[in-house]
PDB file of N, CA and C in Angstrom:
ATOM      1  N   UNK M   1       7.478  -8.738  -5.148  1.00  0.00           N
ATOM      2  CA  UNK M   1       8.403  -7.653  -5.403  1.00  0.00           C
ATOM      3  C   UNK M   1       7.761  -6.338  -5.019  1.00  0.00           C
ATOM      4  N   UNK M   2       8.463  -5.247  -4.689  1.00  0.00           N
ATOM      5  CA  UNK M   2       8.485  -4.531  -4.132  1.00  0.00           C
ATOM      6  C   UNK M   2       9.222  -3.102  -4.564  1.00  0.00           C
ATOM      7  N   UNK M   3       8.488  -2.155  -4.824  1.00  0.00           N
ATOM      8  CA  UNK M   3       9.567  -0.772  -5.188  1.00  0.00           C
ATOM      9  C   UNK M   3       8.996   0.405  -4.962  1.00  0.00           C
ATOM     10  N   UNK M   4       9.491   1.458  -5.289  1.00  0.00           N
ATOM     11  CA  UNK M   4       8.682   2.814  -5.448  1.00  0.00           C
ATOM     12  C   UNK M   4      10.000   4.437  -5.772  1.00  0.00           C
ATOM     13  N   UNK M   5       9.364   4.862  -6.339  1.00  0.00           N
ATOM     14  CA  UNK M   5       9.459   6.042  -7.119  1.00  0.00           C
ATOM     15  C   UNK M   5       9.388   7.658  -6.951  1.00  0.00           C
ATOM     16  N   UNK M   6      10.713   8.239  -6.291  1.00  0.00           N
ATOM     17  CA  UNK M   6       9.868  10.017  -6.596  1.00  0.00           C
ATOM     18  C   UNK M   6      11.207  10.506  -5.009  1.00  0.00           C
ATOM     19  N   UNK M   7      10.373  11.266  -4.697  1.00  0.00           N
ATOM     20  CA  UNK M   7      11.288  12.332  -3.706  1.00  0.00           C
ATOM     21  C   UNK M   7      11.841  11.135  -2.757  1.00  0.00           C
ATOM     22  N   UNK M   8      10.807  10.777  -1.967  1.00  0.00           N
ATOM     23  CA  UNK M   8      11.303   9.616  -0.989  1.00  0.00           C
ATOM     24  C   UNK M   8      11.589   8.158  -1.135  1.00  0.00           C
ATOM     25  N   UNK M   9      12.111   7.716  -2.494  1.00  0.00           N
ATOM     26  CA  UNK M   9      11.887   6.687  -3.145  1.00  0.00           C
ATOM     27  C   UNK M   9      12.849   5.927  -1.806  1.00  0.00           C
ATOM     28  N   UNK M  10      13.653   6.043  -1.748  1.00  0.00           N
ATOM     29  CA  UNK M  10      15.231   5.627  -0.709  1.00  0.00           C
ATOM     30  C   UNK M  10      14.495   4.934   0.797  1.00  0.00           C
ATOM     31  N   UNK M  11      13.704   5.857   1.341  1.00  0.00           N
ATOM     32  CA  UNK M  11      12.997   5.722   2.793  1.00  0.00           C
ATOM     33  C   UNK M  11      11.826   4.686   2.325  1.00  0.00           C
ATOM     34  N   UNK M  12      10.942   4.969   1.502  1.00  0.00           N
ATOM     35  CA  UNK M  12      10.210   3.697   0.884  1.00  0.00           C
ATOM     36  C   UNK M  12      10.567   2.619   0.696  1.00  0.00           C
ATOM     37  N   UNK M  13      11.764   2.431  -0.105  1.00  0.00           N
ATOM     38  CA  UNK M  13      12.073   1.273  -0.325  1.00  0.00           C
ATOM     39  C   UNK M  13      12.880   0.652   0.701  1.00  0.00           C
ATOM     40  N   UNK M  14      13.284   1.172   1.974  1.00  0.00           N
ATOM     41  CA  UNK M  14      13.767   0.735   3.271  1.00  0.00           C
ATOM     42  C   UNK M  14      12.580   0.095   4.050  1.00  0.00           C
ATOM     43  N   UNK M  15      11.785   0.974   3.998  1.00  0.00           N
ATOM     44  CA  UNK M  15      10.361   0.584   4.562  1.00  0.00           C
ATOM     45  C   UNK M  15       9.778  -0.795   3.831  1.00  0.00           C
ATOM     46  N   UNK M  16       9.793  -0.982   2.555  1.00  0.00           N
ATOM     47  CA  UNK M  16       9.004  -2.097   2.219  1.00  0.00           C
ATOM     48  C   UNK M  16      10.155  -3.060   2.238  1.00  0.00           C
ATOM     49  N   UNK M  17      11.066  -3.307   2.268  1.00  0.00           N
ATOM     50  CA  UNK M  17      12.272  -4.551   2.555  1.00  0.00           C
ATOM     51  C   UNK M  17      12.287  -4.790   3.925  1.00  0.00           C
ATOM     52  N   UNK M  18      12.120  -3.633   4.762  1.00  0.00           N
ATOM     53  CA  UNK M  18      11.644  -4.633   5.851  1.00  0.00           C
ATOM     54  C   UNK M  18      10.341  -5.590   6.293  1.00  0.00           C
ATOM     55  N   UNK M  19       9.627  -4.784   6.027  1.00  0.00           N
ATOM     56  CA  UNK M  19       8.069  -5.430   5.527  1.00  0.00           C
ATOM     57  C   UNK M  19       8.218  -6.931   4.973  1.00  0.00           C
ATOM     58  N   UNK M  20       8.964  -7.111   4.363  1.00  0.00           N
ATOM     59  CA  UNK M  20       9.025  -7.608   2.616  1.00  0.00           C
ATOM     60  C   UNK M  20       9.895  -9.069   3.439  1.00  0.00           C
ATOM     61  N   UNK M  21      11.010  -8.782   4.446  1.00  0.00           N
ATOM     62  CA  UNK M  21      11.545  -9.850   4.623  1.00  0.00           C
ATOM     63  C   UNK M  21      11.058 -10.554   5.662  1.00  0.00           C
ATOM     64  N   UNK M  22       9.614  -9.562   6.658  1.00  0.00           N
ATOM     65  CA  UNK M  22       8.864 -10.687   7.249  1.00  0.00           C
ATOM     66  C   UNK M  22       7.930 -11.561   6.612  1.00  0.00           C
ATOM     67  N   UNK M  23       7.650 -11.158   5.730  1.00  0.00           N
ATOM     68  CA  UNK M  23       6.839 -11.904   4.991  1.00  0.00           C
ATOM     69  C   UNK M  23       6.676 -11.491   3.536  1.00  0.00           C
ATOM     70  N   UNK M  24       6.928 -12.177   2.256  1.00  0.00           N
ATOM     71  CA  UNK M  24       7.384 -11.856   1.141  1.00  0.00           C
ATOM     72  C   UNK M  24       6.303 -12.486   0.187  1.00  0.00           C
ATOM     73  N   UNK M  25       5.778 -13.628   0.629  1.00  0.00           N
ATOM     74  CA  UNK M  25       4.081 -13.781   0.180  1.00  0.00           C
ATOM     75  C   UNK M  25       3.128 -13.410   0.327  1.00  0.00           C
ATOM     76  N   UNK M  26       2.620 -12.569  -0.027  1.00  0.00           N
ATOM     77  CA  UNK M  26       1.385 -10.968   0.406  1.00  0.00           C
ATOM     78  C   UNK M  26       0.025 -11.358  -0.166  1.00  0.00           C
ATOM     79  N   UNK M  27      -1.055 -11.759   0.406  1.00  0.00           N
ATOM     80  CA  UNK M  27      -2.262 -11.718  -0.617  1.00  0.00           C
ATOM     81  C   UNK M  27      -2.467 -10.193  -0.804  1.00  0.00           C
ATOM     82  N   UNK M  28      -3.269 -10.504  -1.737  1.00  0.00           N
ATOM     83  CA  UNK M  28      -4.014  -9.082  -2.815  1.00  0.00           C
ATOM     84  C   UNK M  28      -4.099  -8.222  -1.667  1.00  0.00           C
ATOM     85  N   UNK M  29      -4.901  -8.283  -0.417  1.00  0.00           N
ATOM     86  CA  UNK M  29      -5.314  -7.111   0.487  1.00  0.00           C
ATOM     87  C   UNK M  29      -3.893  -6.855   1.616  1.00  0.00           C
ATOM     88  N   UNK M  30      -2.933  -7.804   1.761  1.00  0.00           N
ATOM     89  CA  UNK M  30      -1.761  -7.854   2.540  1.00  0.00           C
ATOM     90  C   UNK M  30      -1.078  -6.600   1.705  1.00  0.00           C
ATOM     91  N   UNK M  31      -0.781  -7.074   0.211  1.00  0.00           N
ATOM     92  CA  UNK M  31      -0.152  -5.806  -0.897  1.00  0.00           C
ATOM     93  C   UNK M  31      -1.073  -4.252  -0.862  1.00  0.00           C
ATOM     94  N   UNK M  32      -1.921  -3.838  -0.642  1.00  0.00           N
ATOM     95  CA  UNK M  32      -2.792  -2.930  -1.071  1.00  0.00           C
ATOM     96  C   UNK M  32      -2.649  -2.553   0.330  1.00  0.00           C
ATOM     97  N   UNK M  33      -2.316  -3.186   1.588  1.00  0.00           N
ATOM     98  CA  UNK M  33      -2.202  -2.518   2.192  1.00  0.00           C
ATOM     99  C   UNK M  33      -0.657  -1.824   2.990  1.00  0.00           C
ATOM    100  N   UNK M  34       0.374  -3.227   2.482  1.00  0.00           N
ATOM    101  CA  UNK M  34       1.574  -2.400   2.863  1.00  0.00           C
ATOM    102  C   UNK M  34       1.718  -1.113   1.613  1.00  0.00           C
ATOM    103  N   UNK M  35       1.337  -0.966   0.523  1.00  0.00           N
ATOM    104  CA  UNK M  35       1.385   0.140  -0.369  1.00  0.00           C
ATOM    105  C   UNK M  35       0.834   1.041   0.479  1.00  0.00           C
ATOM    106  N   UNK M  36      -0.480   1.526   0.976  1.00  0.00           N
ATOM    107  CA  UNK M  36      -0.633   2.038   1.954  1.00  0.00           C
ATOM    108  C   UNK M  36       0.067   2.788   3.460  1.00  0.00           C
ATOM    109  N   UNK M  37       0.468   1.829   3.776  1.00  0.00           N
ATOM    110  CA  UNK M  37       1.397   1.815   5.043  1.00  0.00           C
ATOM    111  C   UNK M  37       2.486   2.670   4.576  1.00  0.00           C
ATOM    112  N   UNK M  38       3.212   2.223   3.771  1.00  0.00           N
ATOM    113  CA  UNK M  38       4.159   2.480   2.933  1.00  0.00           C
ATOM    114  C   UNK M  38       4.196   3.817   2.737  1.00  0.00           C
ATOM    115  N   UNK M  39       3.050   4.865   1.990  1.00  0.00           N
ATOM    116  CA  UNK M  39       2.990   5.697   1.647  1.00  0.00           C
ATOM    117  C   UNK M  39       2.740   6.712   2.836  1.00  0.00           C
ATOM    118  N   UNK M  40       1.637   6.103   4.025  1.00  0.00           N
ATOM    119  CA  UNK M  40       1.588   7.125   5.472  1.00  0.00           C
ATOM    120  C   UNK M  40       2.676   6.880   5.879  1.00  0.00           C
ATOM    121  N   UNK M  41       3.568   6.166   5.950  1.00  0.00           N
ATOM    122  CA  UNK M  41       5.259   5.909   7.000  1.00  0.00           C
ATOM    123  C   UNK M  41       6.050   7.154   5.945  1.00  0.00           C
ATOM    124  N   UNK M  42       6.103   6.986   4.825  1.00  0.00           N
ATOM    125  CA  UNK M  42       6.824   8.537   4.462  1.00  0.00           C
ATOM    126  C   UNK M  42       6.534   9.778   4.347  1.00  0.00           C
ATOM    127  N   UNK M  43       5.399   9.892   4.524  1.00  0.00           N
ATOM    128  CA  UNK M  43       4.616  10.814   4.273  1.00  0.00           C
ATOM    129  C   UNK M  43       4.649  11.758   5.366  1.00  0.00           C
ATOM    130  N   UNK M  44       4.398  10.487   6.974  1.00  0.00           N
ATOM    131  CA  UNK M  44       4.294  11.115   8.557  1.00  0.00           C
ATOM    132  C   UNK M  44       2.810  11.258   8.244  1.00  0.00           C
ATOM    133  N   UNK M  45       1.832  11.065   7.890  1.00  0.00           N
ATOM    134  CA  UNK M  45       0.625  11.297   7.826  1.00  0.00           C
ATOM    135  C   UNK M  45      -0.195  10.375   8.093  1.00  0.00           C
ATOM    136  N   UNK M  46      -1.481  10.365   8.923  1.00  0.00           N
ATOM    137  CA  UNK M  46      -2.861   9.655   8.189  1.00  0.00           C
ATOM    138  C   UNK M  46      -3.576  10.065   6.959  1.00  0.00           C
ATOM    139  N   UNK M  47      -3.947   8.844   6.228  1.00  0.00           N
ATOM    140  CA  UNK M  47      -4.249   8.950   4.961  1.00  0.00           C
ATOM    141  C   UNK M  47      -5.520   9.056   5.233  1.00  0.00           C
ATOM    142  N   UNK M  48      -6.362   9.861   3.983  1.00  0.00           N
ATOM    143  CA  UNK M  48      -7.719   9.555   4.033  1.00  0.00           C
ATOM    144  C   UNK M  48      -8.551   9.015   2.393  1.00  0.00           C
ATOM    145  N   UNK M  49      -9.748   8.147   2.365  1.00  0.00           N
ATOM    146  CA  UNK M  49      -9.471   7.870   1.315  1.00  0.00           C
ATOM    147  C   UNK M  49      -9.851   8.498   0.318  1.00  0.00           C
ATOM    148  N   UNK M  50      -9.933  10.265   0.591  1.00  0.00           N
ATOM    149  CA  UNK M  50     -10.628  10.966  -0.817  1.00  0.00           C
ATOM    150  C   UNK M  50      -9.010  11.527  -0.564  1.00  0.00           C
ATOM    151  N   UNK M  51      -7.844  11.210  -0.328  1.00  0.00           N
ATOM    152  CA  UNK M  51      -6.522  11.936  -0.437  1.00  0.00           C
ATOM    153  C   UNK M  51      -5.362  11.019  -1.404  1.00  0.00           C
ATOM    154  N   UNK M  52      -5.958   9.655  -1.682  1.00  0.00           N
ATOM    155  CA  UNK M  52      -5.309   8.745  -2.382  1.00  0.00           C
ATOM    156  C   UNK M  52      -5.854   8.211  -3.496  1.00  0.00           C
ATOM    157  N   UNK M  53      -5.105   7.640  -4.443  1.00  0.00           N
ATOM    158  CA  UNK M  53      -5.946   6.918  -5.323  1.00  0.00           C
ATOM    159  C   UNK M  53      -4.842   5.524  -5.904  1.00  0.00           C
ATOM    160  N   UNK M  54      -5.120   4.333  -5.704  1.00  0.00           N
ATOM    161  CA  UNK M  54      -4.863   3.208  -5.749  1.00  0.00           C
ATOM    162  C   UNK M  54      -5.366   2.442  -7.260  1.00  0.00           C
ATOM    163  N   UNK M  55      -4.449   2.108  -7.740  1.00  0.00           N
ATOM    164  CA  UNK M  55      -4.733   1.274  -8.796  1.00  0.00           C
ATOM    165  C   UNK M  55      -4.034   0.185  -8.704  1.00  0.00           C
ATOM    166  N   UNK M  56      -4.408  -1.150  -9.466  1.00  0.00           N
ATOM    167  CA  UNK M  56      -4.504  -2.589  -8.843  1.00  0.00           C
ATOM    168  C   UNK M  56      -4.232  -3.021 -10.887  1.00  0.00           C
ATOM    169  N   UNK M  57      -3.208  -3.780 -10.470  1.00  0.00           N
ATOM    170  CA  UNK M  57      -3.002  -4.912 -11.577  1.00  0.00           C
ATOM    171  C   UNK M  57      -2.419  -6.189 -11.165  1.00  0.00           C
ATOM    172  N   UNK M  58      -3.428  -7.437 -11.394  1.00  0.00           N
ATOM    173  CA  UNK M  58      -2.524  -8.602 -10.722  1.00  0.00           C
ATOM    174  C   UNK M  58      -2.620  -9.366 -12.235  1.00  0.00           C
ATOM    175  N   UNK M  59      -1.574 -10.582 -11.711  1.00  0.00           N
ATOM    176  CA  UNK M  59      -1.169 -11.352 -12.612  1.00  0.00           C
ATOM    177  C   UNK M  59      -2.540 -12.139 -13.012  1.00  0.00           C
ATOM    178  N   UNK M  60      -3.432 -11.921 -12.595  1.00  0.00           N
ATOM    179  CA  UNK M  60      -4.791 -13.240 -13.408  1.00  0.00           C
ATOM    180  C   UNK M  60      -5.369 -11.833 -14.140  1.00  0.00           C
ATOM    181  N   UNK M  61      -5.224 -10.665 -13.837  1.00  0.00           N
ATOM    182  CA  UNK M  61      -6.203  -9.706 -14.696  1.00  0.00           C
ATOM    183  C   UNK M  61      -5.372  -8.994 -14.715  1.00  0.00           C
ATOM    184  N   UNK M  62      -4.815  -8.248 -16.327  1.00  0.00           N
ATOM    185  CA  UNK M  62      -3.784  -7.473 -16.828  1.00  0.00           C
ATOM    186  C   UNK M  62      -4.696  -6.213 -16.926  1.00  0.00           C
ATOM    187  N   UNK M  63      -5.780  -5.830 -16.451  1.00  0.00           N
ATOM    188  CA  UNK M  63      -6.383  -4.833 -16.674  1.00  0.00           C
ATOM    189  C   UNK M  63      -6.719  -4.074 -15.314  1.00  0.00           C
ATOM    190  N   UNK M  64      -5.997  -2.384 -15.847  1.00  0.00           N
ATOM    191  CA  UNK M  64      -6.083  -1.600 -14.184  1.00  0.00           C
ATOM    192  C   UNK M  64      -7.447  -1.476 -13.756  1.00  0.00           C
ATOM    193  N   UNK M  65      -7.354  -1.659 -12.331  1.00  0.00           N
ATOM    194  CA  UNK M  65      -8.444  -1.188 -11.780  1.00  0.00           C
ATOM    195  C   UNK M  65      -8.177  -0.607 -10.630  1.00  0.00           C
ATOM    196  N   UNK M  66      -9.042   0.772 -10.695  1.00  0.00           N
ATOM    197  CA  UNK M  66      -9.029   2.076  -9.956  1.00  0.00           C
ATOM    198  C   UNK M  66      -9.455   1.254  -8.555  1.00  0.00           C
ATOM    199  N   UNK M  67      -9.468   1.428  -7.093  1.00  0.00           N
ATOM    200  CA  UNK M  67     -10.183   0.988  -6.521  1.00  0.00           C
ATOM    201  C   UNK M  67     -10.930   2.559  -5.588  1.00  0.00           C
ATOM    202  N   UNK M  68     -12.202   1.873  -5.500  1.00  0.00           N
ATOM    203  CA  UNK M  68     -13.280   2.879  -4.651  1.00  0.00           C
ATOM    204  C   UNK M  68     -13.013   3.201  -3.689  1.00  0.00           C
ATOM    205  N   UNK M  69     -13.136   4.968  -3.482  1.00  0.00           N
ATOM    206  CA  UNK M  69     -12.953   5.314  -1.701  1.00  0.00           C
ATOM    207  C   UNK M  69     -13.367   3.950  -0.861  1.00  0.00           C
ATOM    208  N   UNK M  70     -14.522   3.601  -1.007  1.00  0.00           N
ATOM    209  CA  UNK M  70     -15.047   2.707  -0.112  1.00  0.00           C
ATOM    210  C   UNK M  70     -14.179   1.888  -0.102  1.00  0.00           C
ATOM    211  N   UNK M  71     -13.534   1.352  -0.700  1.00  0.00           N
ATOM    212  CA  UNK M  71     -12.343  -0.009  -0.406  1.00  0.00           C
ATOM    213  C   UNK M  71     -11.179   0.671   0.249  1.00  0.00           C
ATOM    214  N   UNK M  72     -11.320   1.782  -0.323  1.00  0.00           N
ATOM    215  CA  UNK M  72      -9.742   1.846   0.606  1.00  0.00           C
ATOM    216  C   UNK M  72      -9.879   2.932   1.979  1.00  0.00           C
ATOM    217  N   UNK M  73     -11.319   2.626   2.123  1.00  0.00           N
ATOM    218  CA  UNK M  73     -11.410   2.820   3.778  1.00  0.00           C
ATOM    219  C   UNK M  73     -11.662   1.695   4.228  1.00  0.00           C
ATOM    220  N   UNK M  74     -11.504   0.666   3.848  1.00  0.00           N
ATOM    221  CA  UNK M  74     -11.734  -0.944   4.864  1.00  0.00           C
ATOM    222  C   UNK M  74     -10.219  -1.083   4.283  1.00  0.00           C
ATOM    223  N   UNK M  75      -9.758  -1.083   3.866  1.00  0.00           N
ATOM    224  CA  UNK M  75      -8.250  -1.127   3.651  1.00  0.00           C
ATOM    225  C   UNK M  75      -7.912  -0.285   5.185  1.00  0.00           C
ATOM    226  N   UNK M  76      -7.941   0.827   5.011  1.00  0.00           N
ATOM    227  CA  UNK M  76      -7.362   1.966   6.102  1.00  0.00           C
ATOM    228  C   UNK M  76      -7.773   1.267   7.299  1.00  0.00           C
ATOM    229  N   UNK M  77      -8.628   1.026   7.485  1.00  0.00           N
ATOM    230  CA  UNK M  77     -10.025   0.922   8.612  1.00  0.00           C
ATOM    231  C   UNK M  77      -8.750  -0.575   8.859  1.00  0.00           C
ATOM    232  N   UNK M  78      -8.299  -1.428   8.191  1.00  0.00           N
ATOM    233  CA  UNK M  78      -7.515  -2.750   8.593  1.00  0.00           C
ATOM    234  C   UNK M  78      -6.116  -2.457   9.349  1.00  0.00           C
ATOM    235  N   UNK M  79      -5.748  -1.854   8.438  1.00  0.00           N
ATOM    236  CA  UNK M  79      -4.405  -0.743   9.322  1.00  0.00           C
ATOM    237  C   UNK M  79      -3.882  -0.194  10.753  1.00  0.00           C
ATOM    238  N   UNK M  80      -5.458   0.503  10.237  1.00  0.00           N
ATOM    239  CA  UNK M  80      -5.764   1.025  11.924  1.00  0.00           C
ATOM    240  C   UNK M  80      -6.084  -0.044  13.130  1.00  0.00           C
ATOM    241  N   UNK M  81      -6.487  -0.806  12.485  1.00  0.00           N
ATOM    242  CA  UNK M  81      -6.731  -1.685  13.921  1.00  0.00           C
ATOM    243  C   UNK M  81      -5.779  -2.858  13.639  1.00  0.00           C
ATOM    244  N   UNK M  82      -5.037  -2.864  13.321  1.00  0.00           N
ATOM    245  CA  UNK M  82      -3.339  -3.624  13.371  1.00  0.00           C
ATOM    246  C   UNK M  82      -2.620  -3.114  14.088  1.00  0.00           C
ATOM    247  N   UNK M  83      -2.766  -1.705  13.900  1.00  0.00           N
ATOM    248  CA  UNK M  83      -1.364  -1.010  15.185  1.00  0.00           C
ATOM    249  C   UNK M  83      -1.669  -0.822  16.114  1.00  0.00           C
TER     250      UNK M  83
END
C-alpha cells in the first residue's frame, strides 16, 4: 500500500499507483526508494541526503527507525543509476 499527504498529495498519489501497478510487491529498499522517487517527481528536484529525513516501520519491527544520511545516499546513489 501506498499513500501520501500535504500540498501535492493528488500528483503523489498518481505517481505511486503507477509505480504501484507495475509492481505492487516492493522489498524494503524497492519501498524506501519509490518514497524517494516519489518525493523528487513532485518536488521537480534532486534530493540530497542532508535535505530529507526517512523513517522506516515494517511489519517484523513496530519500532521507527530514522535512517542515516549514509543510507539514503546508496538509496539516491540506486536511483540515479536506474534512470
Amino acid at each position: 500500500r501506498a499513500t501520501s499527504a500535504g500540498v501535492k498529495q493528488t500528483e503523489a498519489n498518481n505517481f505511486l499507483e503507477k509505480r504501484m501497478k507495475k509492481k505492487s510487491d516492493l522489498t524494503y529498499d524497492e519501498s524506501i526508494e519509490l518514497a524517494i522517487s516519489t518525493l523528487a517527481n513532485v518536488l521537480s528536484t534532486d534530493l540530497k541526503p542532508s535535505e530529507i529525513e526517512i523513517s522506516v516501520v515494517t511489519k517484523d519491527n513496530d519500532k521507527v527507525r530514522i535512517l542515516p544520511e549514509s543510507e539514503i545516499e546508496q538509496h539516491l546513489t540506486r536511483i540515479a543509476e536506474k534512470e
